Amino acid sequence: QTAEARAHSAQARLSASVLTAVPLVFAVWSLATSATFRGAVASAAGLAAVGGGSACNLLGWWWMNHIVGKATP
């Protein structure tokens, strides 16, 4: 039963990983390559946006793990 549950939840686990990693990779890449992006992030509004986005990303990661964890004993 555990193997079957893990197989059925594989797409959800992969989606959660991708949806968590892509914004982080994009942000790091943008910080490394764009002075304009670094300047925007350093502003008060940019820091608020990064904080809000990070909180949403963390909450989404936690929620998906919570849902998938219920499906895979």
PDB file of N, CA and C in Angstrom:
ATOM      1  N   GLN A   1       0.819  -1.197   0.000  1.00  0.00           N
ATOM      2  CA  GLN A   1       0.000   0.000   0.000  1.00  0.00           C
ATOM      3  C   GLN A   1       0.859   1.256   0.000  1.00  0.00           C
ATOM      4  N   THR A   2       1.950   1.253   0.746  1.00  0.00           N
ATOM      5  CA  THR A   2       2.806   2.435   0.809  1.00  0.00           C
ATOM      6  C   THR A   2       3.421   2.738  -0.547  1.00  0.00           C
ATOM      7  N   ALA A   3       3.898   1.714  -1.241  1.00  0.00           N
ATOM      8  CA  ALA A   3       4.489   1.920  -2.567  1.00  0.00           C
ATOM      9  C   ALA A   3       3.450   2.466  -3.540  1.00  0.00           C
ATOM     10  N   GLU A   4       2.242   1.966  -3.454  1.00  0.00           N
ATOM     11  CA  GLU A   4       1.181   2.443  -4.346  1.00  0.00           C
ATOM     12  C   GLU A   4       0.839   3.905  -4.042  1.00  0.00           C
ATOM     13  N   ALA A   5       0.763   4.237  -2.774  1.00  0.00           N
ATOM     14  CA  ALA A   5       0.466   5.623  -2.395  1.00  0.00           C
ATOM     15  C   ALA A   5       1.583   6.559  -2.852  1.00  0.00           C
ATOM     16  N   ARG A   6       2.826   6.125  -2.716  1.00  0.00           N
ATOM     17  CA  ARG A   6       3.952   6.946  -3.178  1.00  0.00           C
ATOM     18  C   ARG A   6       3.905   7.124  -4.695  1.00  0.00           C
ATOM     19  N   ALA A   7       3.531   6.087  -5.409  1.00  0.00           N
ATOM     20  CA  ALA A   7       3.432   6.189  -6.863  1.00  0.00           C
ATOM     21  C   ALA A   7       2.339   7.169  -7.266  1.00  0.00           C
ATOM     22  N   HIS A   8       1.209   7.109  -6.587  1.00  0.00           N
ATOM     23  CA  HIS A   8       0.102   8.008  -6.913  1.00  0.00           C
ATOM     24  C   HIS A   8       0.410   9.457  -6.550  1.00  0.00           C
ATOM     25  N   SER A   9       1.263   9.661  -5.561  1.00  0.00           N
ATOM     26  CA  SER A   9       1.573  11.026  -5.142  1.00  0.00           C
ATOM     27  C   SER A   9       2.848  11.563  -5.786  1.00  0.00           C
ATOM     28  N   ALA A  10       3.463  10.805  -6.674  1.00  0.00           N
ATOM     29  CA  ALA A  10       4.740  11.217  -7.283  1.00  0.00           C
ATOM     30  C   ALA A  10       4.599  12.534  -8.044  1.00  0.00           C
ATOM     31  N   GLN A  11       3.529  12.709  -8.800  1.00  0.00           N
ATOM     32  CA  GLN A  11       3.354  13.947  -9.564  1.00  0.00           C
ATOM     33  C   GLN A  11       3.204  15.137  -8.632  1.00  0.00           C
ATOM     34  N   ALA A  12       2.454  14.978  -7.560  1.00  0.00           N
ATOM     35  CA  ALA A  12       2.292  16.077  -6.605  1.00  0.00           C
ATOM     36  C   ALA A  12       3.614  16.426  -5.942  1.00  0.00           C
ATOM     37  N   ARG A  13       4.399  15.414  -5.578  1.00  0.00           N
ATOM     38  CA  ARG A  13       5.695  15.679  -4.957  1.00  0.00           C
ATOM     39  C   ARG A  13       6.633  16.375  -5.928  1.00  0.00           C
ATOM     40  N   LEU A  14       6.646  15.940  -7.182  1.00  0.00           N
ATOM     41  CA  LEU A  14       7.496  16.576  -8.185  1.00  0.00           C
ATOM     42  C   LEU A  14       7.041  18.015  -8.437  1.00  0.00           C
ATOM     43  N   SER A  15       5.740  18.223  -8.560  1.00  0.00           N
ATOM     44  CA  SER A  15       5.222  19.576  -8.769  1.00  0.00           C
ATOM     45  C   SER A  15       5.595  20.494  -7.614  1.00  0.00           C
ATOM     46  N   ALA A  16       5.485  20.016  -6.394  1.00  0.00           N
ATOM     47  CA  ALA A  16       5.851  20.827  -5.232  1.00  0.00           C
ATOM     48  C   ALA A  16       7.324  21.186  -5.278  1.00  0.00           C
ATOM     49  N   SER A  17       8.157  20.250  -5.665  1.00  0.00           N
ATOM     50  CA  SER A  17       9.592  20.533  -5.750  1.00  0.00           C
ATOM     51  C   SER A  17       9.890  21.572  -6.821  1.00  0.00           C
ATOM     52  N   VAL A  18       9.275  21.417  -7.979  1.00  0.00           N
ATOM     53  CA  VAL A  18       9.507  22.356  -9.077  1.00  0.00           C
ATOM     54  C   VAL A  18       8.974  23.741  -8.724  1.00  0.00           C
ATOM     55  N   LEU A  19       7.765  23.799  -8.185  1.00  0.00           N
ATOM     56  CA  LEU A  19       7.169  25.087  -7.858  1.00  0.00           C
ATOM     57  C   LEU A  19       7.887  25.787  -6.708  1.00  0.00           C
ATOM     58  N   THR A  20       8.622  25.047  -5.906  1.00  0.00           N
ATOM     59  CA  THR A  20       9.438  25.648  -4.861  1.00  0.00           C
ATOM     60  C   THR A  20      10.772  26.112  -5.426  1.00  0.00           C
ATOM     61  N   ALA A  21      11.378  25.317  -6.284  1.00  0.00           N
ATOM     62  CA  ALA A  21      12.723  25.602  -6.772  1.00  0.00           C
ATOM     63  C   ALA A  21      12.770  26.674  -7.851  1.00  0.00           C
ATOM     64  N   VAL A  22      11.825  26.694  -8.759  1.00  0.00           N
ATOM     65  CA  VAL A  22      11.902  27.608  -9.907  1.00  0.00           C
ATOM     66  C   VAL A  22      11.975  29.078  -9.471  1.00  0.00           C
ATOM     67  N   PRO A  23      11.119  29.560  -8.577  1.00  0.00           N
ATOM     68  CA  PRO A  23      11.245  30.967  -8.178  1.00  0.00           C
ATOM     69  C   PRO A  23      12.585  31.268  -7.487  1.00  0.00           C
ATOM     70  N   LEU A  24      13.074  30.324  -6.716  1.00  0.00           N
ATOM     71  CA  LEU A  24      14.350  30.538  -6.036  1.00  0.00           C
ATOM     72  C   LEU A  24      15.502  30.595  -7.032  1.00  0.00           C
ATOM     73  N   VAL A  25      15.512  29.683  -7.983  1.00  0.00           N
ATOM     74  CA  VAL A  25      16.563  29.667  -9.010  1.00  0.00           C
ATOM     75  C   VAL A  25      16.492  30.940  -9.854  1.00  0.00           C
ATOM     76  N   PHE A  26      15.292  31.343 -10.222  1.00  0.00           N
ATOM     77  CA  PHE A  26      15.136  32.568 -11.016  1.00  0.00           C
ATOM     78  C   PHE A  26      15.626  33.781 -10.238  1.00  0.00           C
ATOM     79  N   ALA A  27      15.299  33.866  -8.959  1.00  0.00           N
ATOM     80  CA  ALA A  27      15.732  35.004  -8.145  1.00  0.00           C
ATOM     81  C   ALA A  27      17.256  35.051  -8.021  1.00  0.00           C
ATOM     82  N   VAL A  28      17.865  33.915  -7.753  1.00  0.00           N
ATOM     83  CA  VAL A  28      19.326  33.875  -7.640  1.00  0.00           C
ATOM     84  C   VAL A  28      19.974  34.243  -8.968  1.00  0.00           C
ATOM     85  N   TRP A  29      19.463  33.698 -10.063  1.00  0.00           N
ATOM     86  CA  TRP A  29      20.006  34.006 -11.389  1.00  0.00           C
ATOM     87  C   TRP A  29      19.860  35.497 -11.692  1.00  0.00           C
ATOM     88  N   SER A  30      18.690  36.059 -11.380  1.00  0.00           N
ATOM     89  CA  SER A  30      18.453  37.478 -11.641  1.00  0.00           C
ATOM     90  C   SER A  30      19.350  38.364 -10.775  1.00  0.00           C
ATOM     91  N   LEU A  31      19.526  37.990  -9.523  1.00  0.00           N
ATOM     92  CA  LEU A  31      20.423  38.753  -8.653  1.00  0.00           C
ATOM     93  C   LEU A  31      21.854  38.730  -9.175  1.00  0.00           C
ATOM     94  N   ALA A  32      22.270  37.607  -9.709  1.00  0.00           N
ATOM     95  CA  ALA A  32      23.644  37.460 -10.199  1.00  0.00           C
ATOM     96  C   ALA A  32      23.881  38.185 -11.516  1.00  0.00           C
ATOM     97  N   THR A  33      22.837  38.373 -12.315  1.00  0.00           N
ATOM     98  CA  THR A  33      23.051  38.881 -13.678  1.00  0.00           C
ATOM     99  C   THR A  33      22.466  40.261 -13.949  1.00  0.00           C
ATOM    100  N   SER A  34      21.664  40.811 -13.051  1.00  0.00           N
ATOM    101  CA  SER A  34      20.974  42.064 -13.363  1.00  0.00           C
ATOM    102  C   SER A  34      21.129  43.090 -12.247  1.00  0.00           C
ATOM    103  N   ALA A  35      21.827  44.170 -12.563  1.00  0.00           N
ATOM    104  CA  ALA A  35      21.971  45.262 -11.594  1.00  0.00           C
ATOM    105  C   ALA A  35      20.618  45.927 -11.338  1.00  0.00           C
ATOM    106  N   THR A  36      19.791  46.013 -12.358  1.00  0.00           N
ATOM    107  CA  THR A  36      18.453  46.602 -12.197  1.00  0.00           C
ATOM    108  C   THR A  36      17.621  45.783 -11.214  1.00  0.00           C
ATOM    109  N   PHE A  37      17.687  44.465 -11.343  1.00  0.00           N
ATOM    110  CA  PHE A  37      16.946  43.587 -10.432  1.00  0.00           C
ATOM    111  C   PHE A  37      17.465  43.740  -9.005  1.00  0.00           C
ATOM    112  N   ARG A  38      18.796  43.786  -8.849  1.00  0.00           N
ATOM    113  CA  ARG A  38      19.378  43.970  -7.514  1.00  0.00           C
ATOM    114  C   ARG A  38      18.923  45.286  -6.899  1.00  0.00           C
ATOM    115  N   GLY A  39      18.873  46.343  -7.720  1.00  0.00           N
ATOM    116  CA  GLY A  39      18.412  47.634  -7.224  1.00  0.00           C
ATOM    117  C   GLY A  39      16.946  47.597  -6.811  1.00  0.00           C
ATOM    118  N   ALA A  40      16.131  46.915  -7.599  1.00  0.00           N
ATOM    119  CA  ALA A  40      14.708  46.809  -7.269  1.00  0.00           C
ATOM    120  C   ALA A  40      14.502  46.018  -5.985  1.00  0.00           C
ATOM    121  N   VAL A  41      15.256  44.944  -5.823  1.00  0.00           N
ATOM    122  CA  VAL A  41      15.124  44.119  -4.618  1.00  0.00           C
ATOM    123  C   VAL A  41      15.590  44.878  -3.381  1.00  0.00           C
ATOM    124  N   ALA A  42      16.556  45.757  -3.546  1.00  0.00           N
ATOM    125  CA  ALA A  42      17.096  46.501  -2.411  1.00  0.00           C
ATOM    126  C   ALA A  42      16.162  47.612  -1.927  1.00  0.00           C
ATOM    127  N   SER A  43      15.157  47.959  -2.718  1.00  0.00           N
ATOM    128  CA  SER A  43      14.209  48.996  -2.294  1.00  0.00           C
ATOM    129  C   SER A  43      13.242  48.432  -1.250  1.00  0.00           C
ATOM    130  N   ALA A  44      12.545  49.331  -0.585  1.00  0.00           N
ATOM    131  CA  ALA A  44      11.580  48.904   0.439  1.00  0.00           C
ATOM    132  C   ALA A  44      10.480  48.033  -0.181  1.00  0.00           C
ATOM    133  N   ALA A  45       9.968  48.462  -1.322  1.00  0.00           N
ATOM    134  CA  ALA A  45       8.917  47.680  -1.984  1.00  0.00           C
ATOM    135  C   ALA A  45       9.463  46.335  -2.446  1.00  0.00           C
ATOM    136  N   GLY A  46      10.697  46.325  -2.942  1.00  0.00           N
ATOM    137  CA  GLY A  46      11.317  45.073  -3.382  1.00  0.00           C
ATOM    138  C   GLY A  46      11.516  44.108  -2.234  1.00  0.00           C
ATOM    139  N   LEU A  47      11.968  44.616  -1.108  1.00  0.00           N
ATOM    140  CA  LEU A  47      12.154  43.750   0.067  1.00  0.00           C
ATOM    141  C   LEU A  47      10.815  43.201   0.554  1.00  0.00           C
ATOM    142  N   ALA A  48       9.776  44.045   0.495  1.00  0.00           N
ATOM    143  CA  ALA A  48       8.439  43.576   0.879  1.00  0.00           C
ATOM    144  C   ALA A  48       7.955  42.495  -0.079  1.00  0.00           C
ATOM    145  N   ALA A  49       8.209  42.695  -1.372  1.00  0.00           N
ATOM    146  CA  ALA A  49       7.796  41.699  -2.366  1.00  0.00           C
ATOM    147  C   ALA A  49       8.557  40.387  -2.179  1.00  0.00           C
ATOM    148  N   VAL A  50       9.849  40.474  -1.928  1.00  0.00           N
ATOM    149  CA  VAL A  50      10.650  39.270  -1.690  1.00  0.00           C
ATOM    150  C   VAL A  50      10.171  38.567  -0.424  1.00  0.00           C
ATOM    151  N   GLY A  51       9.904  39.326   0.615  1.00  0.00           N
ATOM    152  CA  GLY A  51       9.405  38.726   1.859  1.00  0.00           C
ATOM    153  C   GLY A  51       8.057  38.051   1.666  1.00  0.00           C
ATOM    154  N   GLY A  52       7.145  38.742   0.988  1.00  0.00           N
ATOM    155  CA  GLY A  52       5.824  38.161   0.732  1.00  0.00           C
ATOM    156  C   GLY A  52       5.900  36.940  -0.172  1.00  0.00           C
ATOM    157  N   GLY A  53       6.707  37.035  -1.220  1.00  0.00           N
ATOM    158  CA  GLY A  53       6.869  35.903  -2.124  1.00  0.00           C
ATOM    159  C   GLY A  53       7.510  34.710  -1.437  1.00  0.00           C
ATOM    160  N   SER A  54       8.497  34.978  -0.607  1.00  0.00           N
ATOM    161  CA  SER A  54       9.160  33.896   0.141  1.00  0.00           C
ATOM    162  C   SER A  54       8.192  33.229   1.108  1.00  0.00           C
ATOM    163  N   ALA A  55       7.372  34.048   1.768  1.00  0.00           N
ATOM    164  CA  ALA A  55       6.384  33.493   2.692  1.00  0.00           C
ATOM    165  C   ALA A  55       5.375  32.622   1.944  1.00  0.00           C
ATOM    166  N   CYS A  56       4.907  33.094   0.791  1.00  0.00           N
ATOM    167  CA  CYS A  56       3.963  32.301  -0.012  1.00  0.00           C
ATOM    168  C   CYS A  56       4.610  31.014  -0.511  1.00  0.00           C
ATOM    169  N   ASN A  57       5.869  31.100  -0.926  1.00  0.00           N
ATOM    170  CA  ASN A  57       6.577  29.921  -1.414  1.00  0.00           C
ATOM    171  C   ASN A  57       6.732  28.908  -0.286  1.00  0.00           C
ATOM    172  N   LEU A  58       7.115  29.365   0.888  1.00  0.00           N
ATOM    173  CA  LEU A  58       7.278  28.476   2.037  1.00  0.00           C
ATOM    174  C   LEU A  58       5.940  27.860   2.452  1.00  0.00           C
ATOM    175  N   LEU A  59       4.901  28.663   2.465  1.00  0.00           N
ATOM    176  CA  LEU A  59       3.573  28.157   2.821  1.00  0.00           C
ATOM    177  C   LEU A  59       3.097  27.115   1.807  1.00  0.00           C
ATOM    178  N   GLY A  60       3.315  27.373   0.523  1.00  0.00           N
ATOM    179  CA  GLY A  60       2.930  26.415  -0.507  1.00  0.00           C
ATOM    180  C   GLY A  60       3.704  25.109  -0.387  1.00  0.00           C
ATOM    181  N   TRP A  61       5.006  25.215  -0.108  1.00  0.00           N
ATOM    182  CA  TRP A  61       5.833  24.018   0.076  1.00  0.00           C
ATOM    183  C   TRP A  61       5.315  23.211   1.264  1.00  0.00           C
ATOM    184  N   TRP A  62       5.037  23.904   2.379  1.00  0.00           N
ATOM    185  CA  TRP A  62       4.537  23.218   3.576  1.00  0.00           C
ATOM    186  C   TRP A  62       3.183  22.558   3.289  1.00  0.00           C
ATOM    187  N   TRP A  63       2.296  23.280   2.616  1.00  0.00           N
ATOM    188  CA  TRP A  63       0.958  22.765   2.344  1.00  0.00           C
ATOM    189  C   TRP A  63       1.006  21.515   1.467  1.00  0.00           C
ATOM    190  N   MET A  64       1.817  21.548   0.412  1.00  0.00           N
ATOM    191  CA  MET A  64       1.924  20.373  -0.458  1.00  0.00           C
ATOM    192  C   MET A  64       2.516  19.180   0.305  1.00  0.00           C
ATOM    193  N   ASN A  65       3.526  19.444   1.120  1.00  0.00           N
ATOM    194  CA  ASN A  65       4.090  18.356   1.918  1.00  0.00           C
ATOM    195  C   ASN A  65       3.072  17.794   2.902  1.00  0.00           C
ATOM    196  N   HIS A  66       2.244  18.660   3.456  1.00  0.00           N
ATOM    197  CA  HIS A  66       1.198  18.254   4.372  1.00  0.00           C
ATOM    198  C   HIS A  66       0.177  17.361   3.663  1.00  0.00           C
ATOM    199  N   ILE A  67      -0.247  17.794   2.478  1.00  0.00           N
ATOM    200  CA  ILE A  67      -1.240  17.019   1.714  1.00  0.00           C
ATOM    201  C   ILE A  67      -0.645  15.668   1.284  1.00  0.00           C
ATOM    202  N   VAL A  68       0.541  15.685   0.714  1.00  0.00           N
ATOM    203  CA  VAL A  68       1.162  14.452   0.234  1.00  0.00           C
ATOM    204  C   VAL A  68       1.516  13.554   1.410  1.00  0.00           C
ATOM    205  N   GLY A  69       1.905  14.144   2.522  1.00  0.00           N
ATOM    206  CA  GLY A  69       2.230  13.332   3.705  1.00  0.00           C
ATOM    207  C   GLY A  69       1.041  12.549   4.209  1.00  0.00           C
ATOM    208  N   LYS A  70      -0.150  13.101   4.078  1.00  0.00           N
ATOM    209  CA  LYS A  70      -1.354  12.366   4.470  1.00  0.00           C
ATOM    210  C   LYS A  70      -1.611  11.179   3.555  1.00  0.00           C
ATOM    211  N   ALA A  71      -1.210  11.316   2.298  1.00  0.00           N
ATOM    212  CA  ALA A  71      -1.478  10.264   1.320  1.00  0.00           C
ATOM    213  C   ALA A  71      -0.445   9.142   1.390  1.00  0.00           C
ATOM    214  N   THR A  72       0.725   9.447   1.925  1.00  0.00           N
ATOM    215  CA  THR A  72       1.800   8.443   1.985  1.00  0.00           C
ATOM    216  C   THR A  72       2.163   8.168   3.437  1.00  0.00           C
ATOM    217  N   PRO A  73       1.639   7.088   3.975  1.00  0.00           N
ATOM    218  CA  PRO A  73       1.896   6.777   5.396  1.00  0.00           C
ATOM    219  C   PRO A  73       3.353   6.405   5.646  1.00  0.00           C
TER     220      PRO A  73
END
